[in-house]
């Protein structure tokens, strides 16, 4: 069945036309805040219900509850703090003068108001504690820890009124939860498995998708790469999407696979990120969630299978599909996992993205056992990586 959203109800803070007109007429009297790209994405996703049951940025009670128990104050599992803590001198002035009850206009990257924060509480918070609890480290080499260290020291909690959706480069691929749910219903899909990713697909990814499509309890696959803000050295969002479009077009049955983008900032929090990303996919209407090896990890901060175990500790009403590491084995001449292949690890093709990137950069096409030629063609284009 298409599951109910986390908390039972899909949040919608996108204002209706008359409400928006009323809000927009008040904008001139409001303070204006530059939330920063991460919070811009978060504010929109809150407004569209992707983070249901959150209706706004977290207040102190909610943050403390998430940090100390991994749950919201109403006991629902929730693993990642969603905070509005803008930095910078202009923002500091706004934060200093803001009072509970104020309405504050949030500006998008082109300085246009796109949402209004109903300030409920402003509060100092411990950035080190947030880093340690969420990411398990305070190492500034961790990309999200570095972000936290650069964030403001005071957080603004309160509900969001979304004036309009963001104008994103992902265009029509960027669905809202109500749109994906409607699309699943139109197609008659009840059990949809979500595939989380942030890298272009190689054959080990495709194999996971195929294993999932073979299950009799899965009607369809929802491939939804996170493409909002990634880290330096990752592929550019449009490249990831082009690579997936090539895979889906040439190798997946079009009546059982849907591709969409998810523009949010990637939290490389290993198991906690996996849980958060699964909650988001439940809100998009998915009943199953694929968890491979080292999901949402970075460096060597996380046990590669911790993301499998967290779903036992925090059942969230989406069925995790846990898979071992998938690979191409030369001796088997096939895709496999440890469960199906008896050969030593030296027989496996190296699926490291770093290795694939390097080969492509040197003009060498990785073997088709590793990368589909249609995907390789996308990745061979110049300037495919993020430089900052
Ligand atoms: Zn083998």
mmCIF file of C-alpha atoms and ligand atoms in Angstrom:
data_model
loop_
_atom_site.group_PDB
_atom_site.id
_atom_site.type_symbol
_atom_site.label_atom_id
_atom_site.label_comp_id
_atom_site.label_asym_id
_atom_site.label_seq_id
_atom_site.Cartn_x
_atom_site.Cartn_y
_atom_site.Cartn_z
ATOM 1 C CA UNK A 1 0.000 0.000 0.000
ATOM 2 C CA UNK A 2 1.056 3.573 -0.523
ATOM 3 C CA UNK A 3 1.965 4.444 3.075
ATOM 4 C CA UNK A 4 0.504 7.368 4.922
ATOM 5 C CA UNK A 5 2.977 10.206 5.400
ATOM 6 C CA UNK A 6 5.207 10.257 8.483
ATOM 7 C CA UNK A 7 2.951 11.361 11.312
ATOM 8 C CA UNK A 8 -0.203 10.474 9.344
ATOM 9 C CA UNK A 9 -0.821 13.650 7.382
ATOM 10 C CA UNK A 10 0.971 15.291 4.470
ATOM 11 C CA UNK A 11 1.949 18.791 5.554
ATOM 12 C CA UNK A 12 1.175 21.530 3.067
ATOM 13 C CA UNK A 13 2.347 25.025 3.865
ATOM 14 C CA UNK A 14 2.117 26.230 0.260
ATOM 15 C CA UNK A 15 -0.314 29.119 0.486
ATOM 16 C CA UNK A 16 -3.480 29.223 -1.589
ATOM 17 C CA UNK A 17 -3.833 32.159 -3.995
ATOM 18 C CA UNK A 18 -5.843 34.446 -1.664
ATOM 19 C CA UNK A 19 -3.590 33.669 1.315
ATOM 20 C CA UNK A 20 -0.499 34.286 -0.782
ATOM 21 C CA UNK A 21 -1.835 37.638 -1.994
ATOM 22 C CA UNK A 22 -2.474 38.635 1.622
ATOM 23 C CA UNK A 23 1.002 37.534 2.710
ATOM 24 C CA UNK A 24 2.679 39.256 -0.218
ATOM 25 C CA UNK A 25 0.967 42.518 0.656
ATOM 26 C CA UNK A 26 2.651 42.322 4.070
ATOM 27 C CA UNK A 27 6.141 41.633 2.724
ATOM 28 C CA UNK A 28 7.187 45.285 2.615
ATOM 29 C CA UNK A 29 6.864 45.516 6.392
ATOM 30 C CA UNK A 30 8.841 42.365 7.086
ATOM 31 C CA UNK A 31 12.490 41.866 7.928
ATOM 32 C CA UNK A 32 14.324 39.950 5.233
ATOM 33 C CA UNK A 33 16.635 37.045 5.780
ATOM 34 C CA UNK A 34 19.089 35.264 3.467
ATOM 35 C CA UNK A 35 18.704 31.704 4.702
ATOM 36 C CA UNK A 36 21.617 30.214 2.758
ATOM 37 C CA UNK A 37 21.193 27.527 0.145
ATOM 38 C CA UNK A 38 20.674 24.599 2.546
ATOM 39 C CA UNK A 39 17.839 26.299 4.407
ATOM 40 C CA UNK A 40 16.313 27.552 1.149
ATOM 41 C CA UNK A 41 15.945 23.950 0.028
ATOM 42 C CA UNK A 42 14.726 22.871 3.462
ATOM 43 C CA UNK A 43 12.115 25.636 3.669
ATOM 44 C CA UNK A 44 10.659 24.612 0.326
ATOM 45 C CA UNK A 45 10.616 20.919 1.213
ATOM 46 C CA UNK A 46 8.938 21.681 4.550
ATOM 47 C CA UNK A 47 6.328 23.731 2.705
ATOM 48 C CA UNK A 48 5.628 20.915 0.238
ATOM 49 C CA UNK A 49 5.394 18.222 2.912
ATOM 50 C CA UNK A 50 8.583 16.306 2.075
ATOM 51 C CA UNK A 51 9.604 16.632 5.725
ATOM 52 C CA UNK A 52 6.158 15.844 7.198
ATOM 53 C CA UNK A 53 5.268 16.131 10.029
ATOM 54 C CA UNK A 54 7.601 19.166 10.307
ATOM 55 C CA UNK A 55 5.738 22.394 9.575
ATOM 56 C CA UNK A 56 8.724 24.623 10.065
ATOM 57 C CA UNK A 57 12.277 24.905 11.308
ATOM 58 C CA UNK A 58 12.919 23.205 14.611
ATOM 59 C CA UNK A 59 12.569 24.994 17.932
ATOM 60 C CA UNK A 60 14.740 24.236 20.937
ATOM 61 C CA UNK A 61 12.511 21.504 22.377
ATOM 62 C CA UNK A 62 12.394 19.660 19.072
ATOM 63 C CA UNK A 63 16.135 19.978 18.502
ATOM 64 C CA UNK A 64 16.910 18.691 22.002
ATOM 65 C CA UNK A 65 14.524 15.779 21.531
ATOM 66 C CA UNK A 66 16.052 14.809 18.161
ATOM 67 C CA UNK A 67 19.577 15.016 19.552
ATOM 68 C CA UNK A 68 18.907 13.094 22.741
ATOM 69 C CA UNK A 69 16.420 10.442 21.552
ATOM 70 C CA UNK A 70 16.402 10.377 17.738
ATOM 71 C CA UNK A 71 12.727 11.248 17.954
ATOM 72 C CA UNK A 72 10.474 14.272 17.708
ATOM 73 C CA UNK A 73 8.706 15.350 20.921
ATOM 74 C CA UNK A 74 5.669 13.291 19.754
ATOM 75 C CA UNK A 75 7.901 10.154 19.732
ATOM 76 C CA UNK A 76 8.100 9.838 15.944
ATOM 77 C CA UNK A 77 11.592 8.820 14.805
ATOM 78 C CA UNK A 78 13.579 11.719 13.329
ATOM 79 C CA UNK A 79 17.351 11.732 12.939
ATOM 80 C CA UNK A 80 18.517 14.986 11.337
ATOM 81 C CA UNK A 81 18.135 18.490 12.848
ATOM 82 C CA UNK A 82 16.402 20.871 10.442
ATOM 83 C CA UNK A 83 17.633 24.266 11.571
ATOM 84 C CA UNK A 84 17.541 27.808 10.310
ATOM 85 C CA UNK A 85 20.747 29.380 11.616
ATOM 86 C CA UNK A 86 21.889 31.914 9.055
ATOM 87 C CA UNK A 87 25.351 33.432 9.187
ATOM 88 C CA UNK A 88 26.668 36.767 7.936
ATOM 89 C CA UNK A 89 26.536 40.347 9.131
ATOM 90 C CA UNK A 90 23.256 41.293 7.446
ATOM 91 C CA UNK A 91 21.520 38.230 8.834
ATOM 92 C CA UNK A 92 23.008 38.869 12.283
ATOM 93 C CA UNK A 93 21.185 42.206 12.424
ATOM 94 C CA UNK A 94 17.880 40.555 11.552
ATOM 95 C CA UNK A 95 18.433 37.752 14.064
ATOM 96 C CA UNK A 96 19.353 40.255 16.793
ATOM 97 C CA UNK A 97 16.206 42.314 16.370
ATOM 98 C CA UNK A 98 13.756 39.492 15.633
ATOM 99 C CA UNK A 99 11.164 38.676 18.303
ATOM 100 C CA UNK A 100 8.848 35.719 18.728
ATOM 101 C CA UNK A 101 5.666 36.399 16.773
ATOM 102 C CA UNK A 102 7.479 38.248 13.976
ATOM 103 C CA UNK A 103 6.981 37.288 10.368
ATOM 104 C CA UNK A 104 10.290 37.205 8.489
ATOM 105 C CA UNK A 105 10.583 37.028 4.714
ATOM 106 C CA UNK A 106 12.993 34.386 3.431
ATOM 107 C CA UNK A 107 14.806 35.266 0.219
ATOM 108 C CA UNK A 108 15.838 32.809 -2.462
ATOM 109 C CA UNK A 109 19.188 32.872 -4.277
ATOM 110 C CA UNK A 110 17.955 35.696 -6.533
ATOM 111 C CA UNK A 111 16.911 37.799 -3.513
ATOM 112 C CA UNK A 112 13.192 37.260 -4.049
ATOM 113 C CA UNK A 113 10.988 36.369 -1.075
ATOM 114 C CA UNK A 114 9.740 32.797 -1.486
ATOM 115 C CA UNK A 115 8.604 31.950 2.035
ATOM 116 C CA UNK A 116 7.719 33.544 5.349
ATOM 117 C CA UNK A 117 8.941 32.308 8.709
ATOM 118 C CA UNK A 118 6.528 32.752 11.600
ATOM 119 C CA UNK A 119 9.140 33.132 14.285
ATOM 120 C CA UNK A 120 8.235 31.101 17.333
ATOM 121 C CA UNK A 121 11.551 31.024 19.146
ATOM 122 C CA UNK A 122 15.125 32.132 18.644
ATOM 123 C CA UNK A 123 17.707 30.241 20.599
ATOM 124 C CA UNK A 124 21.436 29.640 20.811
ATOM 125 C CA UNK A 125 22.410 26.057 20.154
ATOM 126 C CA UNK A 126 25.542 24.000 20.504
ATOM 127 C CA UNK A 127 26.972 23.462 17.023
ATOM 128 C CA UNK A 128 29.550 20.995 18.314
ATOM 129 C CA UNK A 129 26.839 18.895 19.983
ATOM 130 C CA UNK A 130 24.794 18.894 16.775
ATOM 131 C CA UNK A 131 27.856 17.758 14.814
ATOM 132 C CA UNK A 132 28.832 15.061 17.279
ATOM 133 C CA UNK A 133 25.334 13.627 17.665
ATOM 134 C CA UNK A 134 24.265 13.836 14.027
ATOM 135 C CA UNK A 135 27.506 13.116 12.199
ATOM 136 C CA UNK A 136 29.360 11.262 14.923
ATOM 137 C CA UNK A 137 32.363 13.544 14.552
ATOM 138 C CA UNK A 138 33.516 17.114 15.033
ATOM 139 C CA UNK A 139 36.188 16.755 12.361
ATOM 140 C CA UNK A 140 36.107 19.843 10.110
ATOM 141 C CA UNK A 141 37.145 17.611 7.194
ATOM 142 C CA UNK A 142 33.592 16.231 7.245
ATOM 143 C CA UNK A 143 31.630 18.407 4.780
ATOM 144 C CA UNK A 144 28.524 18.861 6.939
ATOM 145 C CA UNK A 145 30.572 19.501 10.073
ATOM 146 C CA UNK A 146 32.370 22.256 8.187
ATOM 147 C CA UNK A 147 28.956 23.680 7.206
ATOM 148 C CA UNK A 148 27.850 23.647 10.838
ATOM 149 C CA UNK A 149 30.979 25.439 11.943
ATOM 150 C CA UNK A 150 30.227 28.150 9.402
ATOM 151 C CA UNK A 151 26.553 28.434 10.442
ATOM 152 C CA UNK A 152 25.138 31.106 12.731
ATOM 153 C CA UNK A 153 25.165 30.574 16.497
ATOM 154 C CA UNK A 154 21.475 31.351 16.919
ATOM 155 C CA UNK A 155 18.666 29.307 15.382
ATOM 156 C CA UNK A 156 15.245 30.568 14.398
ATOM 157 C CA UNK A 157 12.383 28.136 14.964
ATOM 158 C CA UNK A 158 8.893 28.478 13.584
ATOM 159 C CA UNK A 159 6.420 27.498 10.899
ATOM 160 C CA UNK A 160 6.904 28.201 7.228
ATOM 161 C CA UNK A 161 4.407 29.778 4.850
ATOM 162 C CA UNK A 162 5.560 28.898 1.347
ATOM 163 C CA UNK A 163 4.690 31.631 -1.145
ATOM 164 C CA UNK A 164 5.827 29.668 -4.193
ATOM 165 C CA UNK A 165 7.955 26.761 -5.236
ATOM 166 C CA UNK A 166 11.599 27.373 -6.057
ATOM 167 C CA UNK A 167 12.712 27.820 -9.624
ATOM 168 C CA UNK A 168 15.121 24.887 -9.724
ATOM 169 C CA UNK A 169 17.455 23.756 -12.520
ATOM 170 C CA UNK A 170 15.915 20.285 -12.240
ATOM 171 C CA UNK A 171 12.655 21.687 -13.661
ATOM 172 C CA UNK A 172 9.802 19.191 -14.117
ATOM 173 C CA UNK A 173 11.873 16.342 -12.638
ATOM 174 C CA UNK A 174 11.512 17.958 -9.202
ATOM 175 C CA UNK A 175 8.275 16.495 -7.850
ATOM 176 C CA UNK A 176 6.434 17.320 -4.646
ATOM 177 C CA UNK A 177 5.200 14.452 -2.453
ATOM 178 C CA UNK A 178 1.603 15.047 -3.520
ATOM 179 C CA UNK A 179 2.683 14.874 -7.182
ATOM 180 C CA UNK A 180 4.606 11.620 -6.762
ATOM 181 C CA UNK A 181 1.733 10.098 -4.786
ATOM 182 C CA UNK A 182 -0.733 11.088 -7.516
ATOM 183 C CA UNK A 183 1.606 9.662 -10.186
ATOM 184 C CA UNK A 184 1.882 6.342 -8.328
ATOM 185 C CA UNK A 185 -1.899 6.147 -8.026
ATOM 186 C CA UNK A 186 -2.437 6.940 -11.700
ATOM 187 C CA UNK A 187 -0.136 4.081 -12.642
ATOM 188 C CA UNK A 188 -1.801 1.716 -10.199
ATOM 189 C CA UNK A 189 1.403 1.306 -8.158
ATOM 190 C CA UNK A 190 0.828 0.403 -4.556
ATOM 191 C CA UNK A 191 4.257 -0.793 -3.485
ATOM 192 C CA UNK A 192 6.983 1.493 -4.709
ATOM 193 C CA UNK A 193 10.616 1.062 -3.714
ATOM 194 C CA UNK A 194 12.701 4.211 -3.365
ATOM 195 C CA UNK A 195 16.252 4.223 -4.634
ATOM 196 C CA UNK A 196 18.433 6.863 -2.971
ATOM 197 C CA UNK A 197 21.568 7.968 -4.787
ATOM 198 C CA UNK A 198 23.868 10.899 -5.393
ATOM 199 C CA UNK A 199 26.230 9.453 -7.977
ATOM 200 C CA UNK A 200 25.774 8.456 -11.599
ATOM 201 C CA UNK A 201 24.803 4.802 -11.881
ATOM 202 C CA UNK A 202 27.255 2.022 -12.577
ATOM 203 C CA UNK A 203 26.249 -1.591 -13.031
ATOM 204 C CA UNK A 204 26.432 -2.425 -9.311
ATOM 205 C CA UNK A 205 23.727 0.209 -8.717
ATOM 206 C CA UNK A 206 21.698 -1.072 -11.638
ATOM 207 C CA UNK A 207 21.931 -4.605 -10.260
ATOM 208 C CA UNK A 208 20.433 -3.441 -6.937
ATOM 209 C CA UNK A 209 17.602 -1.831 -8.859
ATOM 210 C CA UNK A 210 17.022 -5.017 -10.853
ATOM 211 C CA UNK A 211 17.049 -7.199 -7.739
ATOM 212 C CA UNK A 212 14.385 -4.910 -6.309
ATOM 213 C CA UNK A 213 12.275 -4.988 -9.478
ATOM 214 C CA UNK A 214 12.362 -8.808 -9.341
ATOM 215 C CA UNK A 215 10.654 -8.855 -5.937
ATOM 216 C CA UNK A 216 7.036 -9.872 -6.026
ATOM 217 C CA UNK A 217 6.131 -7.394 -3.285
ATOM 218 C CA UNK A 218 7.386 -4.405 -5.327
ATOM 219 C CA UNK A 219 5.336 -2.865 -8.160
ATOM 220 C CA UNK A 220 7.782 -0.195 -9.225
ATOM 221 C CA UNK A 221 10.989 1.675 -8.569
ATOM 222 C CA UNK A 222 11.256 5.384 -7.729
ATOM 223 C CA UNK A 223 14.792 6.543 -8.485
ATOM 224 C CA UNK A 224 15.316 9.882 -6.785
ATOM 225 C CA UNK A 225 18.877 11.234 -6.749
ATOM 226 C CA UNK A 226 19.683 13.934 -4.212
ATOM 227 C CA UNK A 227 21.005 16.769 -6.343
ATOM 228 C CA UNK A 228 20.588 19.925 -4.262
ATOM 229 C CA UNK A 229 23.935 20.779 -2.779
ATOM 230 C CA UNK A 230 26.581 18.117 -2.978
ATOM 231 C CA UNK A 231 30.231 18.314 -2.089
ATOM 232 C CA UNK A 232 33.238 19.315 -4.104
ATOM 233 C CA UNK A 233 34.330 16.512 -6.414
ATOM 234 C CA UNK A 234 30.793 15.081 -6.773
ATOM 235 C CA UNK A 235 29.186 15.088 -10.186
ATOM 236 C CA UNK A 236 27.101 18.094 -11.144
ATOM 237 C CA UNK A 237 23.355 17.631 -10.582
ATOM 238 C CA UNK A 238 22.456 17.826 -14.277
ATOM 239 C CA UNK A 239 25.086 15.198 -15.063
ATOM 240 C CA UNK A 240 23.697 12.810 -12.456
ATOM 241 C CA UNK A 241 20.215 13.238 -13.869
ATOM 242 C CA UNK A 242 21.376 12.838 -17.488
ATOM 243 C CA UNK A 243 23.223 9.668 -16.510
ATOM 244 C CA UNK A 244 20.107 8.254 -14.847
ATOM 245 C CA UNK A 245 17.937 9.279 -17.780
ATOM 246 C CA UNK A 246 20.282 7.306 -20.044
ATOM 247 C CA UNK A 247 20.086 4.246 -17.795
ATOM 248 C CA UNK A 248 16.316 4.375 -17.388
ATOM 249 C CA UNK A 249 15.706 4.981 -21.099
ATOM 250 C CA UNK A 250 17.924 2.157 -22.315
ATOM 251 C CA UNK A 251 17.814 -0.466 -19.589
ATOM 252 C CA UNK A 252 14.741 -0.193 -17.390
ATOM 253 C CA UNK A 253 11.107 -1.044 -18.204
ATOM 254 C CA UNK A 254 9.445 2.341 -18.597
ATOM 255 C CA UNK A 255 6.189 1.175 -17.022
ATOM 256 C CA UNK A 256 7.882 0.164 -13.768
ATOM 257 C CA UNK A 257 10.453 2.889 -13.130
ATOM 258 C CA UNK A 258 10.091 6.582 -12.419
ATOM 259 C CA UNK A 259 12.932 9.097 -12.175
ATOM 260 C CA UNK A 260 12.658 12.304 -10.124
ATOM 261 C CA UNK A 261 15.106 14.680 -8.483
ATOM 262 C CA UNK A 262 15.335 15.720 -4.847
ATOM 263 C CA UNK A 263 16.959 19.110 -4.417
ATOM 264 C CA UNK A 264 18.121 19.192 -0.836
ATOM 265 C CA UNK A 265 21.540 19.429 0.734
ATOM 266 C CA UNK A 266 23.048 16.009 1.143
ATOM 267 C CA UNK A 267 23.672 15.076 4.777
ATOM 268 C CA UNK A 268 26.542 12.610 4.804
ATOM 269 C CA UNK A 269 25.492 11.228 8.164
ATOM 270 C CA UNK A 270 25.620 7.516 7.346
ATOM 271 C CA UNK A 271 22.867 5.657 9.251
ATOM 272 C CA UNK A 272 21.121 8.812 10.478
ATOM 273 C CA UNK A 273 21.018 10.183 6.944
ATOM 274 C CA UNK A 274 19.679 6.859 5.652
ATOM 275 C CA UNK A 275 16.846 7.017 8.172
ATOM 276 C CA UNK A 276 16.073 10.641 7.329
ATOM 277 C CA UNK A 277 16.144 9.989 3.574
ATOM 278 C CA UNK A 278 13.830 7.000 4.063
ATOM 279 C CA UNK A 279 11.348 9.126 6.042
ATOM 280 C CA UNK A 280 11.383 11.649 3.191
ATOM 281 C CA UNK A 281 10.706 8.853 0.662
ATOM 282 C CA UNK A 282 7.825 7.575 2.783
ATOM 283 C CA UNK A 283 6.375 11.060 2.475
ATOM 284 C CA UNK A 284 6.796 10.803 -1.300
ATOM 285 C CA UNK A 285 4.623 7.661 -1.147
ATOM 286 C CA UNK A 286 7.212 4.873 -1.193
ATOM 287 C CA UNK A 287 6.531 1.680 0.741
ATOM 288 C CA UNK A 288 10.039 0.213 0.421
ATOM 289 C CA UNK A 289 13.487 1.743 0.698
ATOM 290 C CA UNK A 290 16.697 0.291 -0.735
ATOM 291 C CA UNK A 291 19.681 0.386 1.597
ATOM 292 C CA UNK A 292 22.965 -0.744 0.083
ATOM 293 C CA UNK A 293 26.419 -0.678 1.578
ATOM 294 C CA UNK A 294 27.639 2.538 3.244
ATOM 295 C CA UNK A 295 24.592 4.567 2.304
ATOM 296 C CA UNK A 296 25.004 8.328 2.733
ATOM 297 C CA UNK A 297 28.508 7.838 4.047
ATOM 298 C CA UNK A 298 31.587 9.909 3.387
ATOM 299 C CA UNK A 299 35.214 8.972 4.095
ATOM 300 C CA UNK A 300 35.445 6.258 6.727
ATOM 301 C CA UNK A 301 33.284 7.861 9.404
ATOM 302 C CA UNK A 302 30.601 5.159 9.423
ATOM 303 C CA UNK A 303 30.361 1.396 9.657
ATOM 304 C CA UNK A 304 29.211 0.484 6.104
ATOM 305 C CA UNK A 305 26.313 -1.594 7.457
ATOM 306 C CA UNK A 306 25.187 0.710 10.290
ATOM 307 C CA UNK A 307 22.604 2.092 7.851
ATOM 308 C CA UNK A 308 21.080 -1.412 7.703
ATOM 309 C CA UNK A 309 20.732 -1.679 11.471
ATOM 310 C CA UNK A 310 19.225 1.717 12.271
ATOM 311 C CA UNK A 311 15.907 0.629 10.733
ATOM 312 C CA UNK A 312 15.563 -1.999 13.467
ATOM 313 C CA UNK A 313 16.080 0.568 16.178
ATOM 314 C CA UNK A 314 13.724 3.094 14.589
ATOM 315 C CA UNK A 315 10.875 1.461 12.669
ATOM 316 C CA UNK A 316 9.364 4.190 10.501
ATOM 317 C CA UNK A 317 6.674 2.396 8.518
ATOM 318 C CA UNK A 318 8.680 1.897 5.344
ATOM 319 C CA UNK A 319 10.197 -1.488 4.614
ATOM 320 C CA UNK A 320 13.967 -1.322 4.297
ATOM 321 C CA UNK A 321 15.387 -3.544 1.541
ATOM 322 C CA UNK A 322 18.862 -4.287 2.802
ATOM 323 C CA UNK A 323 21.457 -5.408 0.309
ATOM 324 C CA UNK A 324 25.049 -6.476 0.628
ATOM 325 C CA UNK A 325 27.643 -4.789 -1.523
ATOM 326 C CA UNK A 326 27.002 -5.577 -5.191
ATOM 327 C CA UNK A 327 29.792 -6.056 -7.741
ATOM 328 C CA UNK A 328 30.772 -7.636 -11.040
ATOM 329 C CA UNK A 329 32.807 -10.827 -10.523
ATOM 330 C CA UNK A 330 35.115 -11.835 -13.375
ATOM 331 C CA UNK A 331 35.005 -15.516 -12.428
ATOM 332 C CA UNK A 332 31.225 -15.593 -12.205
ATOM 333 C CA UNK A 333 31.048 -13.426 -15.318
ATOM 334 C CA UNK A 334 28.029 -11.830 -13.652
ATOM 335 C CA UNK A 335 26.805 -9.332 -11.131
ATOM 336 C CA UNK A 336 26.821 -10.765 -7.623
ATOM 337 C CA UNK A 337 27.025 -10.188 -3.902
ATOM 338 C CA UNK A 338 28.820 -12.104 -1.185
ATOM 339 C CA UNK A 339 25.661 -14.181 -0.920
ATOM 340 C CA UNK A 340 25.944 -15.497 -4.488
ATOM 341 C CA UNK A 341 29.649 -15.438 -5.372
ATOM 342 C CA UNK A 342 32.263 -17.802 -3.915
ATOM 343 C CA UNK A 343 35.293 -16.092 -5.456
ATOM 344 C CA UNK A 344 37.904 -13.900 -3.796
ATOM 345 C CA UNK A 345 37.474 -10.133 -3.733
ATOM 346 C CA UNK A 346 40.381 -9.810 -6.196
ATOM 347 C CA UNK A 347 38.061 -11.204 -8.900
ATOM 348 C CA UNK A 348 35.727 -8.232 -8.560
ATOM 349 C CA UNK A 349 35.740 -5.183 -10.794
ATOM 350 C CA UNK A 350 36.579 -2.077 -8.805
ATOM 351 C CA UNK A 351 33.425 0.036 -8.705
ATOM 352 C CA UNK A 352 34.963 3.024 -6.935
ATOM 353 C CA UNK A 353 33.664 6.283 -8.337
ATOM 354 C CA UNK A 354 37.141 7.738 -7.968
ATOM 355 C CA UNK A 355 38.565 5.059 -10.240
ATOM 356 C CA UNK A 356 35.779 5.502 -12.809
ATOM 357 C CA UNK A 357 36.255 9.275 -12.796
ATOM 358 C CA UNK A 358 39.979 8.922 -13.285
ATOM 359 C CA UNK A 359 39.598 6.479 -16.187
ATOM 360 C CA UNK A 360 37.066 8.714 -17.935
ATOM 361 C CA UNK A 361 39.244 11.781 -17.403
ATOM 362 C CA UNK A 362 42.118 9.941 -19.062
ATOM 363 C CA UNK A 363 39.924 9.111 -22.050
ATOM 364 C CA UNK A 364 39.653 5.433 -21.115
ATOM 365 C CA UNK A 365 36.157 3.961 -21.224
ATOM 366 C CA UNK A 366 35.532 1.722 -18.219
ATOM 367 C CA UNK A 367 34.487 -1.822 -19.221
ATOM 368 C CA UNK A 368 30.817 -2.214 -20.093
ATOM 369 C CA UNK A 369 30.586 -4.701 -17.216
ATOM 370 C CA UNK A 370 31.136 -1.672 -14.996
ATOM 371 C CA UNK A 371 29.503 1.206 -16.832
ATOM 372 C CA UNK A 372 26.812 1.248 -19.518
ATOM 373 C CA UNK A 373 28.151 2.954 -22.685
ATOM 374 C CA UNK A 374 25.173 5.356 -22.700
ATOM 375 C CA UNK A 375 26.075 6.413 -19.148
ATOM 376 C CA UNK A 376 29.784 6.633 -19.973
ATOM 377 C CA UNK A 377 28.914 8.979 -22.840
ATOM 378 C CA UNK A 378 27.241 11.378 -20.395
ATOM 379 C CA UNK A 379 30.176 11.248 -17.979
ATOM 380 C CA UNK A 380 32.767 11.819 -20.697
ATOM 381 C CA UNK A 381 31.531 15.372 -21.244
ATOM 382 C CA UNK A 382 33.850 18.159 -20.056
ATOM 383 C CA UNK A 383 33.394 19.815 -16.630
ATOM 384 C CA UNK A 384 31.167 17.183 -15.093
ATOM 385 C CA UNK A 385 32.421 17.614 -11.522
ATOM 386 C CA UNK A 386 31.604 20.254 -8.932
ATOM 387 C CA UNK A 387 34.600 22.433 -8.234
ATOM 388 C CA UNK A 388 33.367 24.058 -5.042
HETATM 389 ZN ZN1 LIG B 1 32.256 -14.804 -8.413
#
